[in-house]
Amino acid sequence: MARDRPLFSLFLVLNFMVTAFSTLKFSRDDFPPDFIFGSGTSAYQVEGAAFQDGRTPSIWDTFTHAGNVHGDTGDIACDEYHKYKEDVKLMVDTGLDAYRFSISWSRIIPDGRGPVNPKGLAYYNNLINELINHGIQPHVTLFHIDLPQVLEDEYGGWVSRRIVRDFTEYADVCFGEFGDRVLYWTTVNEGNVIALGGYDSGIIPPQRCSPPFGLNLCTKGNSSTEPYIVGHHILLAHASVVRLYKKKYQAKQQGFVGINVFAYWLVPLTNMTEDIVATEIAQRFFLGWFVDALVFGDYPDIVKKRAGTRIPAFTKQESKQVKGSFDFIGINHYNTLSIKNNPEKLKMDHRDFNADVGVDTIFMQGDSLPQQLPPRAWALQAVLEYFKQFYGNPPIYIHENGQQTPHNASLDDLGRVKYLQEYIGSVLDAVRNGSNARGYFTWSFLDVLELLDGFRSSYGLYYVDLDDPDLKRYPKLSAYWYSGFLKGRNITPDGAIDSKKNKIALSSDQYIQ
Ligand SMILES: *[C@@H]1O[C@H](CO)[C@@H](O)[C@H](O)[C@H]1NC(C)=O
Ligand SMILES: *[C@@H]1O[C@H](CO)[C@@H](O)[C@H](O)[C@H]1NC(C)=O
Ligand SMILES: *[C@@H]1O[C@H](CO)[C@@H](O)[C@H](O)[C@H]1NC(C)=O
Ligand SMILES: *[C@@H]1O[C@H](CO)[C@@H](O)[C@H](O)[C@H]1NC(C)=O
């Protein structure tokens, strides 16, 4: 079994980083013909209409309404709920193959389980039809943080195993109603971040954590145990939904189902062996926790050893169900962390996940605002290479990758143009070296409500004027660049100049200098 391979494999993975080159001159014809390019959003971040047509609050509404993101909320967001036709037109103008969005569970099933809301179904049917009629593939995520608040209140949401049944029933509704047109389904977005952010540090909904871990904001939770319990339930719920899809829908609908994980790239802070080994261990925790379970049917040995009884064990039957329960794996990649071994953390009496990893993590420069620094595109290539070498090269969709800038930054977002160019080039390098990557979605299509930063910072190809009651969208330079790339123009190292030329090609009346 390839699980917990000898640590020296790390050297294989790390060696090429130094020599990795970034392809800068390429066109989309250099990618395999069926490689798809798109862009994404998620329900709560873009839809608005939060209290309209029967939708009930999710834990994300609760989080924003408690003032956690500078008072910003998704009550209106980008109002895609009412402006989806306009947005699909922008997608067509841009030349996207695919749009990645998520379904709001509490819009479809306002009580979390039971009766289905016809107005909720109607909205997604309209959006899906609009996309299909314009030749854009819908790639749909079932769960993007926004658990119906009613299930959180009733039994603690993901902390309870009861979530498996309710999530499966919700998925059943979505497959049954939309699966004749939606061929790409992702069960859960960033399961590892949900478990850590929501239940260890408590910085994201539902804000559970316990002292001395996490923020002092939490009123309940247990940072030592809940991240592992929640991770376990996410994997079981995912596997249950995949089993349902394969049994009841896949033969007829001919679609694909997968899950999404957040993937850091990690590099040792120094060349000392202890940091190199610690880096490999950290990747067993951050990524292997979920991906080992999905690929091999169990958690990494080092994770089980350090978490002890705090991590639930898979029964034989569960292990069988989780193992191989995907047609693809989606990855969200933004950051690279430097890893320094810190054995002191393992000596703590009570540990959380982060203490179990036994390292200090340092965000590499350039991963937080301002991001005018050069992107580290090779890190995405390295992540893809890691999936290839460690996990037998499963089909991968890069579901999120993008650059954060202040919301009010210039529409001439040359930095984002360079970012896209380098990261897409790095995906091309990985594909050329045998990676099974099948598609790339840049985050985000519009300037959406960001999880931690509200509307202060943005990743969008399209700026949304929040002061305009009509929330008008304006293409940034990056939208022109991406469009030029998607429409087959050669992309040179001077991407900006190409983008400017390409302005003529987009319906440029909306462009403001
Ligand atoms: C967390 O759960 C563990 C195991 O049940 C327990 O030993 C520990 O005291 C709990 N911690 C808190 C803060 O409740
Ligand atoms: C580690 O060694 C490599 C090769 O000698 C070198 O290029 C790199 O800069 C070193 N990294 C650190 C963090 O010292
Ligand atoms: C953008 O917003 C920040 C914070 O509100 C402000 O300090 C800055 O001056 C603004 N920049 C521009 C270009 O308007
Ligand atoms: C390309 O793939 C080979 C075989 O998996 C691997 O040994 C090599 O390190 C990869 N090169 C890069 C630059 O990733």
PDB file of C-alpha atoms in Angstrom, residues 45-218:
ATOM      1  CA  GLN A  45     -21.414  34.852  -1.712  1.00  0.00           C
ATOM      2  CA  VAL A  46     -23.182  35.864  -4.903  1.00  0.00           C
ATOM      3  CA  GLU A  47     -26.936  35.278  -4.861  1.00  0.00           C
ATOM      4  CA  GLY A  48     -28.431  37.727  -2.395  1.00  0.00           C
ATOM      5  CA  ALA A  49     -32.219  37.354  -2.014  1.00  0.00           C
ATOM      6  CA  ALA A  50     -31.321  35.844   1.325  1.00  0.00           C
ATOM      7  CA  PHE A  51     -34.819  36.137   2.737  1.00  0.00           C
ATOM      8  CA  GLN A  52     -36.741  35.824  -0.470  1.00  0.00           C
ATOM      9  CA  ASP A  53     -38.950  33.120  -1.941  1.00  0.00           C
ATOM     10  CA  GLY A  54     -38.799  30.847   1.071  1.00  0.00           C
ATOM     11  CA  ARG A  55     -35.058  30.658   1.742  1.00  0.00           C
ATOM     12  CA  THR A  56     -34.193  30.320   5.453  1.00  0.00           C
ATOM     13  CA  PRO A  57     -30.933  31.404   7.132  1.00  0.00           C
ATOM     14  CA  SER A  58     -27.801  29.303   6.990  1.00  0.00           C
ATOM     15  CA  ILE A  59     -24.967  29.320   9.506  1.00  0.00           C
ATOM     16  CA  TRP A  60     -23.213  31.743   7.159  1.00  0.00           C
ATOM     17  CA  ASP A  61     -26.073  34.278   7.452  1.00  0.00           C
ATOM     18  CA  THR A  62     -25.755  33.960  11.211  1.00  0.00           C
ATOM     19  CA  PHE A  63     -22.000  34.525  10.985  1.00  0.00           C
ATOM     20  CA  THR A  64     -22.226  37.689   8.898  1.00  0.00           C
ATOM     21  CA  HIS A  65     -25.173  39.076  10.844  1.00  0.00           C
ATOM     22  CA  ALA A  66     -23.146  38.725  14.043  1.00  0.00           C
ATOM     23  CA  GLY A  67     -20.792  41.308  12.510  1.00  0.00           C
ATOM     24  CA  ASN A  68     -17.875  38.990  11.780  1.00  0.00           C
ATOM     25  CA  VAL A  69     -16.987  40.474   8.395  1.00  0.00           C
ATOM     26  CA  HIS A  70     -16.989  44.226   8.974  1.00  0.00           C
ATOM     27  CA  GLY A  71     -20.783  44.286   9.019  1.00  0.00           C
ATOM     28  CA  ASP A  72     -21.004  43.016   5.438  1.00  0.00           C
ATOM     29  CA  THR A  73     -23.602  40.347   4.706  1.00  0.00           C
ATOM     30  CA  GLY A  74     -24.852  38.279   1.805  1.00  0.00           C
ATOM     31  CA  ASP A  75     -28.383  39.654   2.118  1.00  0.00           C
ATOM     32  CA  ILE A  76     -28.006  41.207  -1.311  1.00  0.00           C
ATOM     33  CA  ALA A  77     -24.450  40.190  -2.283  1.00  0.00           C
ATOM     34  CA  CYS A  78     -24.158  40.521  -6.088  1.00  0.00           C
ATOM     35  CA  ASP A  79     -27.868  39.826  -6.475  1.00  0.00           C
ATOM     36  CA  GLU A  80     -27.194  37.057  -8.957  1.00  0.00           C
ATOM     37  CA  TYR A  81     -30.551  35.651  -7.902  1.00  0.00           C
ATOM     38  CA  HIS A  82     -32.131  38.408  -9.977  1.00  0.00           C
ATOM     39  CA  LYS A  83     -29.289  39.100 -12.381  1.00  0.00           C
ATOM     40  CA  TYR A  84     -28.363  35.587 -13.483  1.00  0.00           C
ATOM     41  CA  LYS A  85     -29.246  36.270 -17.110  1.00  0.00           C
ATOM     42  CA  GLU A  86     -26.955  39.261 -17.209  1.00  0.00           C
ATOM     43  CA  ASP A  87     -24.215  37.245 -15.519  1.00  0.00           C
ATOM     44  CA  VAL A  88     -24.543  34.346 -17.927  1.00  0.00           C
ATOM     45  CA  LYS A  89     -24.226  36.856 -20.751  1.00  0.00           C
ATOM     46  CA  LEU A  90     -20.956  38.071 -19.221  1.00  0.00           C
ATOM     47  CA  MET A  91     -19.781  34.465 -19.030  1.00  0.00           C
ATOM     48  CA  VAL A  92     -20.554  34.044 -22.718  1.00  0.00           C
ATOM     49  CA  ASP A  93     -18.740  37.296 -23.553  1.00  0.00           C
ATOM     50  CA  THR A  94     -15.764  36.093 -21.554  1.00  0.00           C
ATOM     51  CA  GLY A  95     -15.766  32.738 -23.307  1.00  0.00           C
ATOM     52  CA  LEU A  96     -16.066  30.468 -20.258  1.00  0.00           C
ATOM     53  CA  ASP A  97     -16.563  26.753 -20.906  1.00  0.00           C
ATOM     54  CA  ALA A  98     -18.002  26.252 -17.458  1.00  0.00           C
ATOM     55  CA  TYR A  99     -19.441  28.053 -14.449  1.00  0.00           C
ATOM     56  CA  ARG A 100     -18.886  26.676 -10.973  1.00  0.00           C
ATOM     57  CA  PHE A 101     -21.570  27.633  -8.481  1.00  0.00           C
ATOM     58  CA  SER A 102     -23.172  26.113  -5.417  1.00  0.00           C
ATOM     59  CA  ILE A 103     -26.718  25.394  -4.375  1.00  0.00           C
ATOM     60  CA  SER A 104     -28.104  26.920  -1.197  1.00  0.00           C
ATOM     61  CA  TRP A 105     -29.471  23.992   0.811  1.00  0.00           C
ATOM     62  CA  SER A 106     -31.830  26.237   2.791  1.00  0.00           C
ATOM     63  CA  ARG A 107     -33.266  27.663  -0.442  1.00  0.00           C
ATOM     64  CA  ILE A 108     -34.120  24.163  -1.693  1.00  0.00           C
ATOM     65  CA  ILE A 109     -35.161  22.629   1.624  1.00  0.00           C
ATOM     66  CA  PRO A 110     -35.935  25.473   4.058  1.00  0.00           C
ATOM     67  CA  ASP A 111     -36.376  23.151   7.048  1.00  0.00           C
ATOM     68  CA  GLY A 112     -33.106  21.335   6.328  1.00  0.00           C
ATOM     69  CA  ARG A 113     -35.009  18.160   5.549  1.00  0.00           C
ATOM     70  CA  GLY A 114     -38.484  17.410   4.350  1.00  0.00           C
ATOM     71  CA  PRO A 115     -40.542  19.652   2.077  1.00  0.00           C
ATOM     72  CA  VAL A 116     -38.882  21.028  -1.038  1.00  0.00           C
ATOM     73  CA  ASN A 117     -39.307  24.711  -1.934  1.00  0.00           C
ATOM     74  CA  PRO A 118     -40.585  25.016  -5.545  1.00  0.00           C
ATOM     75  CA  LYS A 119     -39.283  28.587  -5.836  1.00  0.00           C
ATOM     76  CA  GLY A 120     -35.823  27.415  -4.887  1.00  0.00           C
ATOM     77  CA  LEU A 121     -35.954  24.706  -7.533  1.00  0.00           C
ATOM     78  CA  ALA A 122     -37.185  27.242 -10.062  1.00  0.00           C
ATOM     79  CA  TYR A 123     -34.217  29.539  -9.502  1.00  0.00           C
ATOM     80  CA  TYR A 124     -31.634  26.818 -10.072  1.00  0.00           C
ATOM     81  CA  ASN A 125     -33.569  25.407 -13.017  1.00  0.00           C
ATOM     82  CA  ASN A 126     -33.557  28.854 -14.591  1.00  0.00           C
ATOM     83  CA  LEU A 127     -29.864  29.375 -13.966  1.00  0.00           C
ATOM     84  CA  ILE A 128     -28.947  25.911 -15.231  1.00  0.00           C
ATOM     85  CA  ASN A 129     -31.095  26.296 -18.340  1.00  0.00           C
ATOM     86  CA  GLU A 130     -29.654  29.714 -19.058  1.00  0.00           C
ATOM     87  CA  LEU A 131     -26.136  28.258 -18.842  1.00  0.00           C
ATOM     88  CA  ILE A 132     -26.921  25.203 -20.955  1.00  0.00           C
ATOM     89  CA  ASN A 133     -28.718  27.277 -23.590  1.00  0.00           C
ATOM     90  CA  HIS A 134     -25.558  29.333 -23.938  1.00  0.00           C
ATOM     91  CA  GLY A 135     -23.240  26.352 -24.108  1.00  0.00           C
ATOM     92  CA  ILE A 136     -21.783  26.756 -20.613  1.00  0.00           C
ATOM     93  CA  GLN A 137     -21.352  23.632 -18.456  1.00  0.00           C
ATOM     94  CA  PRO A 138     -22.716  23.921 -14.926  1.00  0.00           C
ATOM     95  CA  HIS A 139     -20.311  22.520 -12.301  1.00  0.00           C
ATOM     96  CA  VAL A 140     -22.340  22.377  -9.139  1.00  0.00           C
ATOM     97  CA  THR A 141     -21.273  22.179  -5.508  1.00  0.00           C
ATOM     98  CA  LEU A 142     -23.865  20.902  -3.048  1.00  0.00           C
ATOM     99  CA  PHE A 143     -22.320  22.302   0.089  1.00  0.00           C
ATOM    100  CA  HIS A 144     -20.242  25.466   0.351  1.00  0.00           C
ATOM    101  CA  ILE A 145     -20.280  26.239   4.125  1.00  0.00           C
ATOM    102  CA  ASP A 146     -23.948  27.359   4.205  1.00  0.00           C
ATOM    103  CA  LEU A 147     -25.563  24.712   6.404  1.00  0.00           C
ATOM    104  CA  PRO A 148     -29.229  25.420   7.176  1.00  0.00           C
ATOM    105  CA  GLN A 149     -29.195  27.093  10.597  1.00  0.00           C
ATOM    106  CA  VAL A 150     -32.121  24.935  11.629  1.00  0.00           C
ATOM    107  CA  LEU A 151     -29.933  21.798  11.473  1.00  0.00           C
ATOM    108  CA  GLU A 152     -27.161  23.500  13.423  1.00  0.00           C
ATOM    109  CA  ASP A 153     -29.700  24.390  16.103  1.00  0.00           C
ATOM    110  CA  GLU A 154     -31.364  21.015  16.140  1.00  0.00           C
ATOM    111  CA  TYR A 155     -28.379  18.695  16.439  1.00  0.00           C
ATOM    112  CA  GLY A 156     -25.161  20.638  15.912  1.00  0.00           C
ATOM    113  CA  GLY A 157     -24.916  20.132  12.157  1.00  0.00           C
ATOM    114  CA  TRP A 158     -21.712  18.371  11.109  1.00  0.00           C
ATOM    115  CA  VAL A 159     -20.827  17.482  14.697  1.00  0.00           C
ATOM    116  CA  SER A 160     -23.619  14.936  14.620  1.00  0.00           C
ATOM    117  CA  ARG A 161     -23.772  11.851  12.501  1.00  0.00           C
ATOM    118  CA  ARG A 162     -27.379  12.687  11.731  1.00  0.00           C
ATOM    119  CA  ILE A 163     -26.009  15.053   9.099  1.00  0.00           C
ATOM    120  CA  VAL A 164     -25.176  12.073   6.870  1.00  0.00           C
ATOM    121  CA  ARG A 165     -28.804  11.225   6.299  1.00  0.00           C
ATOM    122  CA  ASP A 166     -30.030  14.784   5.833  1.00  0.00           C
ATOM    123  CA  PHE A 167     -27.212  15.656   3.437  1.00  0.00           C
ATOM    124  CA  THR A 168     -27.911  12.558   1.391  1.00  0.00           C
ATOM    125  CA  GLU A 169     -31.611  13.407   1.134  1.00  0.00           C
ATOM    126  CA  TYR A 170     -30.791  16.944   0.053  1.00  0.00           C
ATOM    127  CA  ALA A 171     -28.388  15.592  -2.580  1.00  0.00           C
ATOM    128  CA  ASP A 172     -31.091  13.194  -3.755  1.00  0.00           C
ATOM    129  CA  VAL A 173     -33.376  16.154  -4.433  1.00  0.00           C
ATOM    130  CA  CYS A 174     -30.644  17.973  -6.375  1.00  0.00           C
ATOM    131  CA  PHE A 175     -29.673  14.948  -8.489  1.00  0.00           C
ATOM    132  CA  GLY A 176     -33.326  14.201  -9.183  1.00  0.00           C
ATOM    133  CA  GLU A 177     -34.242  17.762 -10.141  1.00  0.00           C
ATOM    134  CA  PHE A 178     -31.100  18.975 -11.916  1.00  0.00           C
ATOM    135  CA  GLY A 179     -29.070  15.891 -12.785  1.00  0.00           C
ATOM    136  CA  ASP A 180     -30.559  15.574 -16.264  1.00  0.00           C
ATOM    137  CA  ARG A 181     -28.540  18.719 -17.123  1.00  0.00           C
ATOM    138  CA  VAL A 182     -25.791  18.939 -14.508  1.00  0.00           C
ATOM    139  CA  LEU A 183     -22.977  16.491 -15.197  1.00  0.00           C
ATOM    140  CA  TYR A 184     -20.391  17.656 -12.654  1.00  0.00           C
ATOM    141  CA  TRP A 185     -21.242  17.449  -8.980  1.00  0.00           C
ATOM    142  CA  THR A 186     -19.036  18.302  -6.042  1.00  0.00           C
ATOM    143  CA  THR A 187     -20.383  17.203  -2.676  1.00  0.00           C
ATOM    144  CA  VAL A 188     -18.482  19.426  -0.243  1.00  0.00           C
ATOM    145  CA  ASN A 189     -16.240  22.424  -0.799  1.00  0.00           C
ATOM    146  CA  GLU A 190     -13.023  22.506   1.270  1.00  0.00           C
ATOM    147  CA  GLY A 191     -13.999  19.827   3.780  1.00  0.00           C
ATOM    148  CA  ASN A 192     -10.652  20.220   5.547  1.00  0.00           C
ATOM    149  CA  VAL A 193     -11.111  23.979   5.938  1.00  0.00           C
ATOM    150  CA  ILE A 194     -14.668  23.552   7.220  1.00  0.00           C
ATOM    151  CA  ALA A 195     -13.411  21.177   9.899  1.00  0.00           C
ATOM    152  CA  LEU A 196     -10.448  23.334  10.939  1.00  0.00           C
ATOM    153  CA  GLY A 197     -11.845  26.816  10.439  1.00  0.00           C
ATOM    154  CA  GLY A 198     -15.277  26.031  11.815  1.00  0.00           C
ATOM    155  CA  TYR A 199     -14.362  23.764  14.743  1.00  0.00           C
ATOM    156  CA  ASP A 200     -10.703  24.294  15.723  1.00  0.00           C
ATOM    157  CA  SER A 201      -9.837  27.962  15.262  1.00  0.00           C
ATOM    158  CA  GLY A 202     -13.500  28.956  15.023  1.00  0.00           C
ATOM    159  CA  ILE A 203     -12.827  31.719  12.523  1.00  0.00           C
ATOM    160  CA  ILE A 204     -15.540  30.605  10.093  1.00  0.00           C
ATOM    161  CA  PRO A 205     -19.129  29.416  10.586  1.00  0.00           C
ATOM    162  CA  PRO A 206     -20.321  27.841  12.825  1.00  0.00           C
ATOM    163  CA  GLN A 207     -17.526  29.296  15.008  1.00  0.00           C
ATOM    164  CA  ARG A 208     -16.997  26.443  17.381  1.00  0.00           C
ATOM    165  CA  CYS A 209     -13.768  26.107  19.351  1.00  0.00           C
ATOM    166  CA  SER A 210     -12.541  25.755  22.912  1.00  0.00           C
ATOM    167  CA  PRO A 211      -9.800  27.449  24.938  1.00  0.00           C
ATOM    168  CA  PRO A 212      -6.893  27.725  24.697  1.00  0.00           C
ATOM    169  CA  PHE A 213      -7.394  27.173  20.982  1.00  0.00           C
ATOM    170  CA  GLY A 214      -8.995  29.420  18.473  1.00  0.00           C
ATOM    171  CA  LEU A 215     -10.503  32.785  18.983  1.00  0.00           C
ATOM    172  CA  ASN A 216     -12.247  33.867  22.122  1.00  0.00           C
ATOM    173  CA  LEU A 217     -15.384  34.271  20.079  1.00  0.00           C
ATOM    174  CA  CYS A 218     -16.588  30.736  20.459  1.00  0.00           C
TER     175      CYS A 218
END
